[in-house]
Coordinates of C-alpha atoms in Angstrom, one line a residue:
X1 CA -40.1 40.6 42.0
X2 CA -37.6 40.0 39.6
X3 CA -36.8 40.8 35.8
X4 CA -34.1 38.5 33.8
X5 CA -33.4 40.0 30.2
X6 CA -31.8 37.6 27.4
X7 CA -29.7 39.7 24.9
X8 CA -29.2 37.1 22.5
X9 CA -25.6 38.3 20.8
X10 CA -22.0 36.4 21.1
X11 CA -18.9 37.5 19.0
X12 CA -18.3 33.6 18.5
X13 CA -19.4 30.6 19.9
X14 CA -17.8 28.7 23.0
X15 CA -17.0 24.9 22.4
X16 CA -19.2 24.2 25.3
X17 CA -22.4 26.7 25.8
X18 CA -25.5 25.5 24.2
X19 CA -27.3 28.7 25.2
X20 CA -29.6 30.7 22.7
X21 CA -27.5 33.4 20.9
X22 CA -26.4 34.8 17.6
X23 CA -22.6 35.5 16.2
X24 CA -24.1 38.5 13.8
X25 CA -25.3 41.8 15.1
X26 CA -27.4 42.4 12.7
X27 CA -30.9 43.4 13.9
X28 CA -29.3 44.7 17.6
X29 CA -32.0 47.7 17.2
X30 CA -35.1 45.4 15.9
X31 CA -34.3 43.1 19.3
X32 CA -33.7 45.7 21.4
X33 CA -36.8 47.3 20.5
X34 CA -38.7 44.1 20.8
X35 CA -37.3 43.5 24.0
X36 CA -38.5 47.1 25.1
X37 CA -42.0 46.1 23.6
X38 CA -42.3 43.0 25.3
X39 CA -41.6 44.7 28.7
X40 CA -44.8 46.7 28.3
X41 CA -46.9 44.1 26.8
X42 CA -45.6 42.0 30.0
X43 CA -46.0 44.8 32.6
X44 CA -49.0 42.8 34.3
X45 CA -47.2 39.8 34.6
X46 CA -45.9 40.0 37.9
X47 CA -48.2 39.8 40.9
X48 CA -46.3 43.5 42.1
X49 CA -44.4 45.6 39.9
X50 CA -41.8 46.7 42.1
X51 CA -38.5 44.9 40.6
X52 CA -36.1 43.5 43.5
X53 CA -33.0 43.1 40.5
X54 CA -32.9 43.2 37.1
X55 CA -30.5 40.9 35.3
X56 CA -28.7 41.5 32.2
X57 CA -28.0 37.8 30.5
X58 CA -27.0 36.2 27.2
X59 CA -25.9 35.8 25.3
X60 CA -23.3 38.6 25.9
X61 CA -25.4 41.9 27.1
X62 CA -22.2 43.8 27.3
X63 CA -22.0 44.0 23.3
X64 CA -24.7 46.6 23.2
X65 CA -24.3 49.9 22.8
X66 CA -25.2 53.2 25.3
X67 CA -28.3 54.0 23.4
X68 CA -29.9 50.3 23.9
X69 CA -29.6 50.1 27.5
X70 CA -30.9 53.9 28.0
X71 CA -33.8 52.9 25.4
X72 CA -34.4 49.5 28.0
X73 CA -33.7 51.3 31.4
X74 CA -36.1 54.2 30.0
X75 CA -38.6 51.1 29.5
X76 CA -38.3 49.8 32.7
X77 CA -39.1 52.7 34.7
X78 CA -42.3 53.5 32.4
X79 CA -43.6 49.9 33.0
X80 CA -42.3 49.0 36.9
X81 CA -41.1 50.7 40.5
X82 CA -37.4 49.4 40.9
X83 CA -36.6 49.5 44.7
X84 CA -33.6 51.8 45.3
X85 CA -31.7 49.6 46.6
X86 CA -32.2 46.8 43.6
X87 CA -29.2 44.7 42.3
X88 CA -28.6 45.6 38.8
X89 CA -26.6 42.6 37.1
X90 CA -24.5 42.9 33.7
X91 CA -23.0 39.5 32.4
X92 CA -20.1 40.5 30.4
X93 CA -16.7 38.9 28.9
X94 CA -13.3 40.4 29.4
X95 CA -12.7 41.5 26.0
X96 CA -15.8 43.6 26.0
X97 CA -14.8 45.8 29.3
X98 CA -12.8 48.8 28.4
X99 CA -12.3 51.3 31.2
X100 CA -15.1 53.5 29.1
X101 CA -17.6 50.7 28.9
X102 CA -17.1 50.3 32.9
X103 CA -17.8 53.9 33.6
X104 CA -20.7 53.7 31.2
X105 CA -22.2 50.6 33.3
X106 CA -21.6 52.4 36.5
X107 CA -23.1 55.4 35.7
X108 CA -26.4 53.8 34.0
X109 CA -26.7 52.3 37.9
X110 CA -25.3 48.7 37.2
X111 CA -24.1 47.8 40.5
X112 CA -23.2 44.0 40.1
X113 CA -20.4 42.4 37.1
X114 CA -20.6 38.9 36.3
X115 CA -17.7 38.4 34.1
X116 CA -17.2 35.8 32.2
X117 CA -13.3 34.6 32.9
X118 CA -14.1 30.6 32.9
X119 CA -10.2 30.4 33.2
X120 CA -6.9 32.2 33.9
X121 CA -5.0 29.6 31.7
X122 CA -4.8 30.5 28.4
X123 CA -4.3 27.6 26.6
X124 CA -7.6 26.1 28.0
X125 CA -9.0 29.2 27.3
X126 CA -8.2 28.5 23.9
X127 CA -9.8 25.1 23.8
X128 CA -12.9 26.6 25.2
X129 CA -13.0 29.0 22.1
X130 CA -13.0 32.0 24.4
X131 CA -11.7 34.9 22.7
X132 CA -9.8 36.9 25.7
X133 CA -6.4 35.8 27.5
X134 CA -5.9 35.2 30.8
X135 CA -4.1 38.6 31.1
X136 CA -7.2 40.2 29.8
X137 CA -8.9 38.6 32.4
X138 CA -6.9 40.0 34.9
X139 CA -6.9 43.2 34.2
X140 CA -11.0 43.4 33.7
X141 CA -11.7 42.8 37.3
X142 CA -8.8 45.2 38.1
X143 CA -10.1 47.9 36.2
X144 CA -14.2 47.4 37.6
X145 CA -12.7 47.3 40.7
X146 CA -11.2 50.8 40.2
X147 CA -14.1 52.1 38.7
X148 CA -16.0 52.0 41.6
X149 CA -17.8 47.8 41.2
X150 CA -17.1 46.3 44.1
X151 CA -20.4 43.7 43.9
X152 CA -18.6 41.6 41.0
X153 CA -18.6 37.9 40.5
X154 CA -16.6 35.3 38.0
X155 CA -17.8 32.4 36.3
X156 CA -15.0 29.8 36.0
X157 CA -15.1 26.4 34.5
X158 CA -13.5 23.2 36.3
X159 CA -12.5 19.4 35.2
X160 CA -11.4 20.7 32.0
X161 CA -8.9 18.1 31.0
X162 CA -5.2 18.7 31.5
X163 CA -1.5 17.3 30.6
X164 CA 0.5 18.6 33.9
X165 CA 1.8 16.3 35.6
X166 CA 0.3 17.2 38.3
X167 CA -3.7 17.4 37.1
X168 CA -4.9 19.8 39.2
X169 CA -2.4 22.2 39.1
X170 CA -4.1 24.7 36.5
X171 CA -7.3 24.3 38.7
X172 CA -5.2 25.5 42.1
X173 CA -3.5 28.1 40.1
X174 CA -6.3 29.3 38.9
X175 CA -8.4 29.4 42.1
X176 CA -5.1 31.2 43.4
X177 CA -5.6 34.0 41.2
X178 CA -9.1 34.5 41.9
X179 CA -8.5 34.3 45.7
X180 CA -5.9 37.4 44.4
X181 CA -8.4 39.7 42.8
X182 CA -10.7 39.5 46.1
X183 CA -13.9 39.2 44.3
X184 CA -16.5 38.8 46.2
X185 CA -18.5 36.0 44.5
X186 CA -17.6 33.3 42.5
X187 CA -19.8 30.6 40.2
X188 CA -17.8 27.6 39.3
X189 CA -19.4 24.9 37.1
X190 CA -18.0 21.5 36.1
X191 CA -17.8 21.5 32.1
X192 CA -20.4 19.7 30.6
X193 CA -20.6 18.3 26.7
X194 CA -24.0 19.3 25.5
X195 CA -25.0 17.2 22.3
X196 CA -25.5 20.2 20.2
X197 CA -22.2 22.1 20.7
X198 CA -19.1 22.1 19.3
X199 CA -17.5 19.6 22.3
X200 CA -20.9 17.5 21.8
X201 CA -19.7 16.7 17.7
X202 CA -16.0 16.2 18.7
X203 CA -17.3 13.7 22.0
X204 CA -19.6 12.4 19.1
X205 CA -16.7 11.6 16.4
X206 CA -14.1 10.7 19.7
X207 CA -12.3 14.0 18.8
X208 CA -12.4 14.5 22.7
X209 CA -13.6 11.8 25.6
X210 CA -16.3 12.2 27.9
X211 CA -15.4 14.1 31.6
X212 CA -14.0 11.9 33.5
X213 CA -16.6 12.2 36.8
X214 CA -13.6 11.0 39.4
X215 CA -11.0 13.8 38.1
X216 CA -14.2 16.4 38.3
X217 CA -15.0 15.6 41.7
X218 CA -11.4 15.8 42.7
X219 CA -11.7 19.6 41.4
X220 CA -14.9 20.2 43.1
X221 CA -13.3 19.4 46.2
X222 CA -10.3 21.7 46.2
X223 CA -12.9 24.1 44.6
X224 CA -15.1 24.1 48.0
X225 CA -11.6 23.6 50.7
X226 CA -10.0 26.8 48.7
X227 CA -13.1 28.9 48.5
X228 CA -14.0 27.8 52.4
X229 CA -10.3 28.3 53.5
X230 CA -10.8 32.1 52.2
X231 CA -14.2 32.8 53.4
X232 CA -16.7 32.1 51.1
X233 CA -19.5 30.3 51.7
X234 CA -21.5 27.8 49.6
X235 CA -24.4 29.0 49.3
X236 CA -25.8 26.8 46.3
X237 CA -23.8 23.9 44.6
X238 CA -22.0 25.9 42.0
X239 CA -22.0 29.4 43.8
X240 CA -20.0 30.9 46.6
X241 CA -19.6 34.6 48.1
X242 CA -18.6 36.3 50.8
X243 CA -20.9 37.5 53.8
X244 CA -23.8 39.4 52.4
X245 CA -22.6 39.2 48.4
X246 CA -24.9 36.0 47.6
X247 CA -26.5 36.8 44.1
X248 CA -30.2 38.2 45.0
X249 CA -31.6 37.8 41.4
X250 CA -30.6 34.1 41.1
X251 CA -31.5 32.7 44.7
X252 CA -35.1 33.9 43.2
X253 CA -34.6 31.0 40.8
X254 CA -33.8 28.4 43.5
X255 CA -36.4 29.9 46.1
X256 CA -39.2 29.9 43.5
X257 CA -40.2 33.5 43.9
X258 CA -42.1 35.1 40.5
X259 CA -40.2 36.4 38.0
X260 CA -40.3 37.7 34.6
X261 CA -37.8 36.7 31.6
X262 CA -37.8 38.8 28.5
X263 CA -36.1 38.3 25.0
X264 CA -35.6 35.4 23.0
X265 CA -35.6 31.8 24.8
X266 CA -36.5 33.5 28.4
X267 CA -38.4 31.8 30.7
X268 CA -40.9 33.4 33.4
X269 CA -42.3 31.8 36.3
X270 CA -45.8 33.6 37.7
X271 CA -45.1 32.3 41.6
X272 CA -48.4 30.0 41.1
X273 CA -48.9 27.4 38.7
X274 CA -47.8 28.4 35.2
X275 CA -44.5 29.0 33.6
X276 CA -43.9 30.7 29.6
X277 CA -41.0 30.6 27.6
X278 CA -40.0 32.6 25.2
X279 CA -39.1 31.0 21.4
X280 CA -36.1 30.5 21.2
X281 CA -35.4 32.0 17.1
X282 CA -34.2 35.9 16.7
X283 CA -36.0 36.4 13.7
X284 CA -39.3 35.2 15.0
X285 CA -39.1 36.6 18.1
X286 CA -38.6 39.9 16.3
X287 CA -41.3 39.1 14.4
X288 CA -44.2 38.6 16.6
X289 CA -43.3 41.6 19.0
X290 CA -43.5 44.1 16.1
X291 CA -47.3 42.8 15.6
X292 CA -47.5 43.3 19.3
X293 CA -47.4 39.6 20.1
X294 CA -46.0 37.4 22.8
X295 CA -43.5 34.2 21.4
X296 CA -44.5 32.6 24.3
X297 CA -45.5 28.9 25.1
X298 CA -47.5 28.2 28.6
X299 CA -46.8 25.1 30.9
X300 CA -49.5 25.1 33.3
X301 CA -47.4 23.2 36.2
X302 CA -49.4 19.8 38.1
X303 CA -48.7 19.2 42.2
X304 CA -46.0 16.9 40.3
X305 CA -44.1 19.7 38.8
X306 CA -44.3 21.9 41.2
X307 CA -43.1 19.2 44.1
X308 CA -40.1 18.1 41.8
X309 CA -39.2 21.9 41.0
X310 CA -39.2 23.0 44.6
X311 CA -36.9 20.0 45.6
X312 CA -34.4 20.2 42.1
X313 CA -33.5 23.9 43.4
X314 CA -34.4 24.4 47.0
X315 CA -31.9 21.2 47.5
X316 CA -29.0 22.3 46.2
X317 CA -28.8 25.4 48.7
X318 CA -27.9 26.3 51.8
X319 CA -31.4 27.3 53.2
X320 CA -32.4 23.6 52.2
X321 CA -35.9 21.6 51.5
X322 CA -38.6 22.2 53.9
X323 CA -41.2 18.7 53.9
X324 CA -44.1 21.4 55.6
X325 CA -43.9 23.0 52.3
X326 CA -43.9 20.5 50.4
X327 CA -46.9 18.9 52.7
X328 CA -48.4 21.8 51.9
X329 CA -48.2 21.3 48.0
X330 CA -49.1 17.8 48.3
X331 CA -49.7 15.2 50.4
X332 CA -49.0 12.4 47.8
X333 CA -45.6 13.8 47.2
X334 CA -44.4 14.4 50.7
X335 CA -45.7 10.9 51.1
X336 CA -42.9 9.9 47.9
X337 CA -40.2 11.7 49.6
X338 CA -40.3 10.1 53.0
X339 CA -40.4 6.7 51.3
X340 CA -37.2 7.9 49.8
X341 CA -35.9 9.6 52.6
X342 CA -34.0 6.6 55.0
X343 CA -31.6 5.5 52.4
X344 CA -30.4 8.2 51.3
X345 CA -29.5 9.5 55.3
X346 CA -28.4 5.8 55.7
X347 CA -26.2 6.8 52.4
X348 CA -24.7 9.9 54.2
X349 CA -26.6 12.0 51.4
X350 CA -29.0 13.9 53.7
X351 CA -29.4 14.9 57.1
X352 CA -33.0 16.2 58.1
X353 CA -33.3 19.2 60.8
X354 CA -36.8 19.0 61.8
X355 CA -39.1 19.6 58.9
X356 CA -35.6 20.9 56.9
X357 CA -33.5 18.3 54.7
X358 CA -29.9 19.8 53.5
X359 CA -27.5 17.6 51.1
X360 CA -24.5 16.9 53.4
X361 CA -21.0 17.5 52.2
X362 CA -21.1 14.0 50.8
X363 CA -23.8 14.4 49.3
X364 CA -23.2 17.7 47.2
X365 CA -21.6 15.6 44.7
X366 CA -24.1 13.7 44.1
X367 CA -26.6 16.7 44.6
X368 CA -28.5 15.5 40.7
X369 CA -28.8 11.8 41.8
X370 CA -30.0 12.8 45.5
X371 CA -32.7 15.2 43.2
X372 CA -33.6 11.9 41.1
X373 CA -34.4 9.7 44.4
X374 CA -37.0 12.2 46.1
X375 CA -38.5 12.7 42.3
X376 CA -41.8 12.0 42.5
X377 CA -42.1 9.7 39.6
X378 CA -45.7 8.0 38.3
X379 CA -45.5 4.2 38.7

């Protein structure tokens, strides 16, 4: 079983995320003790309440102090049995990890960083509207690394657009310098203009054009010879590790096993038929939990849903889409999918290994569109 929890505080806003967060800490104590409550009202939720990994999201989790996480850990372990050997996540940006706030982590039992770096070029680092450098950066994974982390992972953003001459020469240098830390893990995710960000008004008012799709797939090709050339293996479209150092709390996601997500805008899945999320406003969320509430809506899932889930994320991984599975979910959708099937293998898209269809490397860039053809759609 698994436990996601959304700390919904930034220090400013990325150009490009269109996640659920605030830029004021004001109310850090109300959330966090409405996180803390929701965990007990929500204790029942999963079918066994021994935890796998717990993952700290955001938002930016790293902002809160000592006191909150005891207060949530201290919640946890009154509520749930977490397995001794469970992966313990933070997500946290460079400028927030201090060699004290690393020691702190560590000692509390965190035993995996995801660290937001998104870039080792400061100038695109600047037109993301991050607020670290790319020497900060640096010396963050140093500096986990010598506290004792050695399960840490970087998030890093390509087909950002660029003047050099050469185009993909940031992207290389970059990769270069990640290949030089030695992290074990690495998520890298084409930038994308969401309508409600910052880059979504500027695409909106032609401030910026769109991502050119040719110059991204360019990058997501060195992106998988580099990482491949060092060892890592591809384990899901946009994340690659080392032997062993796949993320265990978000393969859940893709292999649909229950999970609960607490805090503002989480969403759960129960490993059956229904899915909740969490509204997505600070004040309300607050709010309801303090009259010992849930903020959550319901979405009981049809044979539909559940046919078009287990093929959006099961696809885009290495362990593939088995058709007994979804046979066993419905016969009517297995039925779509095979009718869909021969072009896409005539395409070069898909090869099928027995009852197990995998994207081939052809078609990982088209992983979305591939999803879109086996959809089973009503006529």
């Amino acid at each position: 079983m698994h436990l996601y929890i959304h700390v919904p505080f930034c220090r400013q806003a990325c150009y490009y995320c269109d996640f659920h967060f605030s830029t004021s800490l004001q109310g850090r104590a109300e959330m966090v003790e409405a996180i803390c409550r929701e965990i007990e009202l929500r204790k029942t939720y999963l079918p066994d309440a021994s935890l796998d990994t717990i993952y700290f999201g955001g938002g930016t989790p790293s902002l809160l102090e000592e006191a909150d996480f005891q207060h949530i850990f201290q919640t946890i372990h009154q509520h749930f049995r977490v397995h001794p050997g469970a992966e313990i996540t933070l997500e946290a940006n460079p400028d927030d990890l201090s060699r004290e706030k690393l020691q702190l982590f560590h000692r509390m039992g965190i035993n995996r960083l995801s660290i937001g770096i998104q870039s080792f070029h400061t100038p695109h680092l600047q037109h993301l509207h991050r607020i670290h450098s790319a020497e900060d950066a640096r010396t963050c994974v140093r500096m986990a690394q010598e506290v004792g982390f050695e399960n840490i992972t970087i998030d890093l953003i390509y087909a950002i657009p660029s003047s050099e001459t050469d185009p993909h020469a940031i992207w290389r240098k970059n990769l270069a310098e990640a290949m030089a830390l030695g992290v074990p893990h690495i998520s890298a995710y084409c930038l994308t203009i969401e309508p409600q960000t910052v880059f979504g008004k500027w695409l909106k008012s032609k401030r910026i054009a769109p991502i050119d799709d040719e110059f991204a797939a360019e990058q997501f090709q060195i992106l998988r010879d580099t990482l491949r050339e060092y060892g890592y293996e591809q384990y899901e479209i946009s994340n690659f590790a080392r032997p062993g150092r796949h993320s265990q709390h978000n393969s859940s996601y893709w292999l649909q096993h229950p999970y609960l997500g607490v805090g503002p805008s989480a969403h759960s899945y129960d490993g059956l038929r229904t899915r909740q999320y969490n509204r997505s406003n600070n004040p309300q969320y607050v709010t309801a939990l303090q009259q010992g509430l849930i903020p959550a809506e319901i979405e009981d899932l049809t044979e539909q849903d559940l046919v078009n889930e287990y093929v959006l994320t099961s696809l885009r991984t290495h362990w593939g889409t088995d058709v007994e599975r979804i046979r066993q979910l419905s016969e009517t959708g297995l039925s779509v999918i095979e009718a869909a099937l021969p072009a896409l293998q005539q395409n070069g898209w898909i090869r099928r290994e027995g009852s197990m269809l995998f994207l081939t490397e052809t078609g990982k860039l088209f992983a979305d569109r591939v999803a879109e053809e086996l959809f089973w759609v009503e006529a």
